[in-house]
mmCIF file of C-alpha atoms in Angstrom:
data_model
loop_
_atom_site.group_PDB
_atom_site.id
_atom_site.type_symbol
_atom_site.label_atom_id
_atom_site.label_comp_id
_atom_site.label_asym_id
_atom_site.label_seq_id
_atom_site.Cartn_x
_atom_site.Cartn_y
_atom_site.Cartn_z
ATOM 1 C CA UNK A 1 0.025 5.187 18.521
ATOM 2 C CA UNK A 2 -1.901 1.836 19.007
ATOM 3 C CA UNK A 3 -4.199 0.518 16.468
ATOM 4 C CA UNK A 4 -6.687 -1.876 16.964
ATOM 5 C CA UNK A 5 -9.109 -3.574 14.564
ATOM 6 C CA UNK A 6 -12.772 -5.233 14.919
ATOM 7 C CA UNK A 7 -13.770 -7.090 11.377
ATOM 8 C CA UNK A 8 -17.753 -8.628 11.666
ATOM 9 C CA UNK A 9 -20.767 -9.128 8.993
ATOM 10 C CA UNK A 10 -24.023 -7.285 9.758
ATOM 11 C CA UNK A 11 -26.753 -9.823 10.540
ATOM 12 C CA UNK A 12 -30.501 -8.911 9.593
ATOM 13 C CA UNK A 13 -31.747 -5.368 9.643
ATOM 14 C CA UNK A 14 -27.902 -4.058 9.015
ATOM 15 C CA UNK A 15 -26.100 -1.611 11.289
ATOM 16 C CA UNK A 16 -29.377 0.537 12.765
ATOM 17 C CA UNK A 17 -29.089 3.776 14.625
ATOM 18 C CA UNK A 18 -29.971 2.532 17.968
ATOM 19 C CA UNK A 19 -26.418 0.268 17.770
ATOM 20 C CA UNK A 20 -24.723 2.875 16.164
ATOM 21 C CA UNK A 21 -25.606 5.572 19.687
ATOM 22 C CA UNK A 22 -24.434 2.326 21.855
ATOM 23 C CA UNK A 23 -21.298 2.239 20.363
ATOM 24 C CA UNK A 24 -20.672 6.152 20.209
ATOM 25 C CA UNK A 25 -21.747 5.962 23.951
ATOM 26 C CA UNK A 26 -18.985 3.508 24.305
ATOM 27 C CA UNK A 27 -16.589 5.488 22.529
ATOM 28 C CA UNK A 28 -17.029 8.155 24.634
ATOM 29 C CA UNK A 29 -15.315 6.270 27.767
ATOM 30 C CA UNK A 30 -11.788 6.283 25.844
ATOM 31 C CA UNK A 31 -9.353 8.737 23.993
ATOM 32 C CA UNK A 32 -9.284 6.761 20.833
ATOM 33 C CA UNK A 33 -10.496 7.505 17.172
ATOM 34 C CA UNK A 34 -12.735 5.322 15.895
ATOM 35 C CA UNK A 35 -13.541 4.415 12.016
ATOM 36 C CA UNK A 36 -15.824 2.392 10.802
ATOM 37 C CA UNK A 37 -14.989 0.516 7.159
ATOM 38 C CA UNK A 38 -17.850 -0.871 5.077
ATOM 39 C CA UNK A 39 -15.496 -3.353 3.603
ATOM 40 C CA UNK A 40 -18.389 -4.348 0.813
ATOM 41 C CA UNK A 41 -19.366 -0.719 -0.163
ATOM 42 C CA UNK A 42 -16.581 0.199 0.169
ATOM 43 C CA UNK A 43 -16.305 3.240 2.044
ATOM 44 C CA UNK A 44 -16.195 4.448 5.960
ATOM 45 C CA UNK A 45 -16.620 7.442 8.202
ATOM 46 C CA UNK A 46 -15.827 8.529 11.988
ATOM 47 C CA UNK A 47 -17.776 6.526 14.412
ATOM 48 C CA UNK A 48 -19.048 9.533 16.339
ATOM 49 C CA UNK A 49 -20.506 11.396 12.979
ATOM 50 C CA UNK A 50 -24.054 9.212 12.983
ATOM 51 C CA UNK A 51 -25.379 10.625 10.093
ATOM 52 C CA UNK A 52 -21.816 9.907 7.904
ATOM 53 C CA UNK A 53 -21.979 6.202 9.015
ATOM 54 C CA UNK A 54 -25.376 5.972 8.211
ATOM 55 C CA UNK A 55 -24.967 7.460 4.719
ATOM 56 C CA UNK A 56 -22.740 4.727 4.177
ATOM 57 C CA UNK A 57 -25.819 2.597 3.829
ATOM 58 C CA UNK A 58 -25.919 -1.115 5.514
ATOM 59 C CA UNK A 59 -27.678 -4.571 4.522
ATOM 60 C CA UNK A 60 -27.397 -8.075 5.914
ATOM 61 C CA UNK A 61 -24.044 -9.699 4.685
ATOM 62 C CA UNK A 62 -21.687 -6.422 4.624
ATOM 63 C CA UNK A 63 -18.704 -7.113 6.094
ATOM 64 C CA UNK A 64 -17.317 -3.999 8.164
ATOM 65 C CA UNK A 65 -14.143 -3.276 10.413
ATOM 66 C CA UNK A 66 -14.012 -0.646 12.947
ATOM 67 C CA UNK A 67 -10.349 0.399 13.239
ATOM 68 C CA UNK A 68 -9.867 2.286 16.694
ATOM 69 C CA UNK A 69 -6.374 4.219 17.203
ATOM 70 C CA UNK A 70 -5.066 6.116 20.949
ATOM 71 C CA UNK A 71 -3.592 5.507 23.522
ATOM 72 C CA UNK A 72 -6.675 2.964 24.746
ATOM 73 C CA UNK A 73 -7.459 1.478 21.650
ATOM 74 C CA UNK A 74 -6.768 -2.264 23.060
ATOM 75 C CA UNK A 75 -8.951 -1.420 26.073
ATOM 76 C CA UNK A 76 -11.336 -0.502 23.608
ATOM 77 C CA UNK A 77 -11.249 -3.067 21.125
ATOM 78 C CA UNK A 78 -12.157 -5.196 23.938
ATOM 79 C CA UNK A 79 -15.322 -3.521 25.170
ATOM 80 C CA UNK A 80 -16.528 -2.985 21.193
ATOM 81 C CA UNK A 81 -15.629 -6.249 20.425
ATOM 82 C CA UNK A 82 -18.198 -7.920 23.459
ATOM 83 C CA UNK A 83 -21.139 -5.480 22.133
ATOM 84 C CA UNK A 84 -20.190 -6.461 18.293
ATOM 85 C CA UNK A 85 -20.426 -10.102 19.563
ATOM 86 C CA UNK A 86 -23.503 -9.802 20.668
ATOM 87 C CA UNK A 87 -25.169 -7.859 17.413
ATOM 88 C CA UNK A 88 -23.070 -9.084 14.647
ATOM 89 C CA UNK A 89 -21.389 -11.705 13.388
ATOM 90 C CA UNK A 90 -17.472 -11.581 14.955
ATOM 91 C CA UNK A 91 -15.135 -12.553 12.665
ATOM 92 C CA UNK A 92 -12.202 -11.019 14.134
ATOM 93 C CA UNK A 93 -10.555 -8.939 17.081
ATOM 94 C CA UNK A 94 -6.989 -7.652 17.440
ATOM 95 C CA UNK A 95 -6.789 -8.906 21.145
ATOM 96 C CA UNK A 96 -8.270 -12.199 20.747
ATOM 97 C CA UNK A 97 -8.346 -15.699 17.765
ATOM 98 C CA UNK A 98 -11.760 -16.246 16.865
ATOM 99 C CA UNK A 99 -11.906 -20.081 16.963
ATOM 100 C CA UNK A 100 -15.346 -19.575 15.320
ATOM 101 C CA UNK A 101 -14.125 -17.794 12.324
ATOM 102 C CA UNK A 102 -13.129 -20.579 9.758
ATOM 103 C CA UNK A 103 -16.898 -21.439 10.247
ATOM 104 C CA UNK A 104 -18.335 -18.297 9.044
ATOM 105 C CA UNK A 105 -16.054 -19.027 6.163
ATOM 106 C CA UNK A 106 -17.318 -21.937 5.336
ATOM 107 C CA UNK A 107 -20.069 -21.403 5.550
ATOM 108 C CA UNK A 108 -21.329 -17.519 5.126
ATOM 109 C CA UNK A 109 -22.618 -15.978 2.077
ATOM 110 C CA UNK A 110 -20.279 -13.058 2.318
ATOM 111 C CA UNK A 111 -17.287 -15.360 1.777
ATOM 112 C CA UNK A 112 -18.839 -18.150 -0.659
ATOM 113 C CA UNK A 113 -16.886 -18.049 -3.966
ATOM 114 C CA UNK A 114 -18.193 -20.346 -6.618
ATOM 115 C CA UNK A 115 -14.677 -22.497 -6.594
ATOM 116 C CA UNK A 116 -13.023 -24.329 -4.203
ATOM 117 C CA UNK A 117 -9.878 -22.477 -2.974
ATOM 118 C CA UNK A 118 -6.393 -23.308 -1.607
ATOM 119 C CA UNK A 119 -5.307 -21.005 1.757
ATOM 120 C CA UNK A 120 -1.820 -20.633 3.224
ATOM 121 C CA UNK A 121 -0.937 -18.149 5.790
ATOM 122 C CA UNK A 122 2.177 -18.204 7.293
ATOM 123 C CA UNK A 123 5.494 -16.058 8.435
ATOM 124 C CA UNK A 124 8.263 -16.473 6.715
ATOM 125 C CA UNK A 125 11.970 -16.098 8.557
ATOM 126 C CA UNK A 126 14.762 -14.495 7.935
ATOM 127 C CA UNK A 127 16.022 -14.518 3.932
ATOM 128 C CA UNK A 128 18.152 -12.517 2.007
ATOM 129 C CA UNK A 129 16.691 -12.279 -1.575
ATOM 130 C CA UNK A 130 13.500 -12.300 -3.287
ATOM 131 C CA UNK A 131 14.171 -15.740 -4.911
ATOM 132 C CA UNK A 132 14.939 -17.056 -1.237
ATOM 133 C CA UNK A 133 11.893 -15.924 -0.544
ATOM 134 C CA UNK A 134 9.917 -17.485 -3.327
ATOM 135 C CA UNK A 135 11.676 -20.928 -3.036
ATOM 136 C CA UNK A 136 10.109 -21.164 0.240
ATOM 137 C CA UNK A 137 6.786 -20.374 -0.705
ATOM 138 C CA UNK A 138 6.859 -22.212 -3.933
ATOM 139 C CA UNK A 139 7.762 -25.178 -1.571
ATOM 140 C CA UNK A 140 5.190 -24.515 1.081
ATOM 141 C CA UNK A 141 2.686 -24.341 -1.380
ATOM 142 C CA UNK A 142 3.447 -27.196 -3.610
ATOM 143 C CA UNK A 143 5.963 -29.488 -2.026
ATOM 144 C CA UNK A 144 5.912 -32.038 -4.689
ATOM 145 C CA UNK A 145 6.575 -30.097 -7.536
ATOM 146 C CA UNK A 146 8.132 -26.755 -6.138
ATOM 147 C CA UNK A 147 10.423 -26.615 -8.435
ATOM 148 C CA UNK A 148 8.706 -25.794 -11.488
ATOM 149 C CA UNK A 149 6.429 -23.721 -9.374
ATOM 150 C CA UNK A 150 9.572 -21.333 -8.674
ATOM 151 C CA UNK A 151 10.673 -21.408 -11.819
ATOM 152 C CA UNK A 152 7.363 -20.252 -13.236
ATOM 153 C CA UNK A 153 7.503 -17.599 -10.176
ATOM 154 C CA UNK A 154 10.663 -16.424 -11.406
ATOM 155 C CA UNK A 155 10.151 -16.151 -14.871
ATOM 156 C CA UNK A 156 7.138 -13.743 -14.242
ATOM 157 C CA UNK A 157 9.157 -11.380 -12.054
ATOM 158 C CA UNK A 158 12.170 -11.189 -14.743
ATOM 159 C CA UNK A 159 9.190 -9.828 -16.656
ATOM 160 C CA UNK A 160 8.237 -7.194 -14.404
ATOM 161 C CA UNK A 161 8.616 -7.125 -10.453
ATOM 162 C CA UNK A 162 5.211 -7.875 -9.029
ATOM 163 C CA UNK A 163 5.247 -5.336 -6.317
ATOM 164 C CA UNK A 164 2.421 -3.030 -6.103
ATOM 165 C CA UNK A 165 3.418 -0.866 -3.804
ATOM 166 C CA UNK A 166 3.195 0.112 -0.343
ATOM 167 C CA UNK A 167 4.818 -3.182 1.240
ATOM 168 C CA UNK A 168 2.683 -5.736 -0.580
ATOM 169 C CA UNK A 169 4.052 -8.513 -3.851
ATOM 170 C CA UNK A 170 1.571 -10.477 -5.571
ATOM 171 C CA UNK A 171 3.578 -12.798 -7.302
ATOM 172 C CA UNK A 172 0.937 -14.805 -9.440
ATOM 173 C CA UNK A 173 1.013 -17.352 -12.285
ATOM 174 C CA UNK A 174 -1.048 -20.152 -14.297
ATOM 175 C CA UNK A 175 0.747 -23.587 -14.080
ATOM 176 C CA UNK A 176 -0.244 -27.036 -15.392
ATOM 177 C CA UNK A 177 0.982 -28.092 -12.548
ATOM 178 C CA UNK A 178 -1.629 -26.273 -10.330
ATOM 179 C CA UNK A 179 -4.830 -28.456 -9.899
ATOM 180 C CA UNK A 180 -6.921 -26.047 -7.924
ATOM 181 C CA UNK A 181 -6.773 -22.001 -7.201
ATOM 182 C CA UNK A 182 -4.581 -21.475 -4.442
ATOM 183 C CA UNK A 183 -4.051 -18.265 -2.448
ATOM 184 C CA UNK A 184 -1.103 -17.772 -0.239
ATOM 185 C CA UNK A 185 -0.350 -15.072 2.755
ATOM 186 C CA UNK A 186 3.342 -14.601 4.086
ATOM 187 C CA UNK A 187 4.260 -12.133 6.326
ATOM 188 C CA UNK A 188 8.293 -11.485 6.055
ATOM 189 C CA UNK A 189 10.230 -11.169 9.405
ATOM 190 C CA UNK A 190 12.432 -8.760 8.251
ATOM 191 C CA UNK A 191 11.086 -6.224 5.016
ATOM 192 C CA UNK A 192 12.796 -7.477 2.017
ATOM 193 C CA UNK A 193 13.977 -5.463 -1.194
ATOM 194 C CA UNK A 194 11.412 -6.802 -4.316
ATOM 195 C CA UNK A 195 13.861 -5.065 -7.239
ATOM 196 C CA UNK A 196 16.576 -2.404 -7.341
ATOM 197 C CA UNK A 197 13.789 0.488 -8.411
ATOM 198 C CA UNK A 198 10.883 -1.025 -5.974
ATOM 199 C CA UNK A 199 10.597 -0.420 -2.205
ATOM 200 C CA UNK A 200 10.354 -2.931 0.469
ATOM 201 C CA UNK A 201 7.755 -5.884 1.135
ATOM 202 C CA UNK A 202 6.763 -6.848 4.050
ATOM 203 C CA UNK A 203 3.468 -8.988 3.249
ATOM 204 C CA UNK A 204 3.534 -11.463 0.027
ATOM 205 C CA UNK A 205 0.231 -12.381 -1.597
ATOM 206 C CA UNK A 206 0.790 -15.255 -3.906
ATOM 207 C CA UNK A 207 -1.572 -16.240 -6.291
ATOM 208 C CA UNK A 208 -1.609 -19.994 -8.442
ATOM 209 C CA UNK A 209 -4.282 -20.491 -10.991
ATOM 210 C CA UNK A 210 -4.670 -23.764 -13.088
ATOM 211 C CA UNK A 211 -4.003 -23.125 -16.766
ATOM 212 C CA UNK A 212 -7.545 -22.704 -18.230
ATOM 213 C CA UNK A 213 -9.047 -21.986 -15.232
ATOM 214 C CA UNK A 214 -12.877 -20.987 -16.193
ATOM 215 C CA UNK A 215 -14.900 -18.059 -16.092
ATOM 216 C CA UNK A 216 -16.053 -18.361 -12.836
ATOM 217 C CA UNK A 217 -12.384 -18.269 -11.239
ATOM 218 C CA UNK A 218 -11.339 -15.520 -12.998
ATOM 219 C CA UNK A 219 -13.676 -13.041 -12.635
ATOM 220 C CA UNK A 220 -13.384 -13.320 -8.855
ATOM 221 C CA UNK A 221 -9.443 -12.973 -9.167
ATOM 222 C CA UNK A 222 -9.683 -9.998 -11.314
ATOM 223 C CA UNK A 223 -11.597 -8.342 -9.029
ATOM 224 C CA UNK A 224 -9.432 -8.918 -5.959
ATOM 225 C CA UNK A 225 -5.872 -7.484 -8.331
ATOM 226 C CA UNK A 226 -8.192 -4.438 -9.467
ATOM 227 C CA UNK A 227 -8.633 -4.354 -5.657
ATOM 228 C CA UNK A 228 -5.492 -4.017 -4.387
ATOM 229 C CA UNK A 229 -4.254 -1.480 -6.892
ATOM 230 C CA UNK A 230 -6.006 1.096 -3.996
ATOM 231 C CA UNK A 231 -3.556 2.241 -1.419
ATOM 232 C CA UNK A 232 -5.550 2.485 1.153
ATOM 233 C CA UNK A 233 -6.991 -1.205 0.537
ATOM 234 C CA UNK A 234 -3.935 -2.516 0.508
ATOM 235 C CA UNK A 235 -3.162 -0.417 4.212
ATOM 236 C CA UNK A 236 -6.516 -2.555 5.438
ATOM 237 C CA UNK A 237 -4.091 -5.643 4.770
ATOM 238 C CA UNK A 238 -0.915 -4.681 6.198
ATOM 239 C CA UNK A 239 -2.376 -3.515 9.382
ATOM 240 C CA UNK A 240 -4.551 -6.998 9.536
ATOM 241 C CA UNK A 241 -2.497 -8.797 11.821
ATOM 242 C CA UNK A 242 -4.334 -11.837 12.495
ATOM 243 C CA UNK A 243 -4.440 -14.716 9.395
ATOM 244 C CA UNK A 244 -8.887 -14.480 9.719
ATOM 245 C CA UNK A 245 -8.670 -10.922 9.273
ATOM 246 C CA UNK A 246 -6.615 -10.949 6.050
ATOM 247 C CA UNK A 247 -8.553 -14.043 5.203
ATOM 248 C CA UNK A 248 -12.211 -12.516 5.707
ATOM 249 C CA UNK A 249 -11.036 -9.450 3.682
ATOM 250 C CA UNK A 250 -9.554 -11.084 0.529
ATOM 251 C CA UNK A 251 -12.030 -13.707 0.246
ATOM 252 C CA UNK A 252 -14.908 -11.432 0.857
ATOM 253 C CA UNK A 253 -13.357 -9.030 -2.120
ATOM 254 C CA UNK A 254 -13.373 -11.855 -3.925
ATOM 255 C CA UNK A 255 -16.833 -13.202 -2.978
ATOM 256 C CA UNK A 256 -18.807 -10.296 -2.869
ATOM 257 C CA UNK A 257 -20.723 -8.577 -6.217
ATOM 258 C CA UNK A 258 -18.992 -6.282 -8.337
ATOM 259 C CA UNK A 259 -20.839 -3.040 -7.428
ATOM 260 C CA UNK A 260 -22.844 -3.831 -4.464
ATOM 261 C CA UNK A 261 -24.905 -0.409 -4.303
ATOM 262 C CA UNK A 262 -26.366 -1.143 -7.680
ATOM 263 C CA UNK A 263 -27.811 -4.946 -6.386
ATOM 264 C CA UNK A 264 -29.822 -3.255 -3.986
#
């Protein structure tokens, strides 16, 4: 079955009733399921039950995905995605790059963290072991001094594999040698074993912190790890296949307030 994916922030006024009819009467020209995600509150309902996607609540700044599944989802990504263009802010579509996105990361509120950040996002080919694997990304990351990055790398896993489950690593250390937070995306071409007792990985999150990195970077990084401990969070990522999907997600985990529903 074909799934498609629509990620956006609600401008002023949130997602209202009137939009939310437009897009049911949409809907209602294809086959396809259709979910809507509030990314920030954390919670969703079917597109065509008003009442459950309005109980989900909706302010300025939420970020929200609708994920649409049949045998038309594509056509339908593509007529949601003009009418979500036109109300909200696009951030990403599964059809199309979104030249505009990196702005709206640089410069919306829902993705602001109070540290400057590091990205990487890339695909890694073929390899044959996990420390293949992390050689590459170690010197990807941090040409210039890759080597003690791996090593570091390494020496956390012989403490305890950093899978954490359903396809996704998060290999993650604090290094002198790291000057500034740095998160790193790889997709694997080919799912690779993590240990002998773990499953598969087909997405690595890697995650370099300087050593006494302050208050205000940890608290954001804590929150994304407590994040991803949800399985169905961590599904939102490994069905993301464009890099400002997966980017708009993590840093808007990390970004956003702890419990959003109380800061109302």
């Amino acid at each position: 079955m074909i799934t498609t994916r629509i990620t956006f922030v609600l401008k002023a006024g949130g997602l209202v009733s009137w939009q939310l009819n437009e897009l049911k009467d949409l809907n209602r020209h294809f086959r396809s399921v259709v979910v809507l995600f509030n990314i920030t509150r954390d919670n969703k309902a079917m597109l065509n039950h008003t009442l459950q996607v309005l109980s989900l609540g909706s302010n300025p700044g939420d970020v929200c995905q609708i994920a649409i599944e049949g045998l038309d989802a594509e056509l339908a990504c593509m007529v949601m995605t003009e009418y979500l263009r036109e109300h909200t802010l696009l951030i990403s579509t599964s059809h199309k790059q979104n030249a505009k996105a990196e702005l709206a990361f640089a410069t919306h509120s829902a993705f602001q963290l109070p540290f400057s950040l590091q990205w990487h996002y890339a695909t890694l080919g073929p390899v044959v072991s996990k420390s293949e694997a992390l050689d590459t990304i170690a010197k990807q990351i941090m040409p210039t001094h890759c080597h003690d990055i791996l090593h570091a790398l390494e020496k956390r896993e012989a403490i305890s594999p950093t899978i954490i489950g359903h396809g996704i690593a998060l290999p993650h250390i604090i290094h002198a040698r790291i000057a500034q937070p740095t998160l790193a995306v790889h997709w694997l071409a080919n799912p690779l074993s993590w240990s002998e007792k773990s499953g598969d990985v087909s997405l690595i999150i890697t995650l370099l912190l300087p050593t006494s990195a302050p208050r205000t970077v940890i608290k954001p990084v804590t929150q994304l790890t407590r994040w991803l401990l949800e399985e169905e969070h961590r599904q939102w990522l490994l069905t993301a296949k464009r890099e400002e999907t997966l980017k708009a997600i993590l840093l808007h985990v990390m970004a956003k307030p702890c419990d959003p529903i109380q800061n109302e």
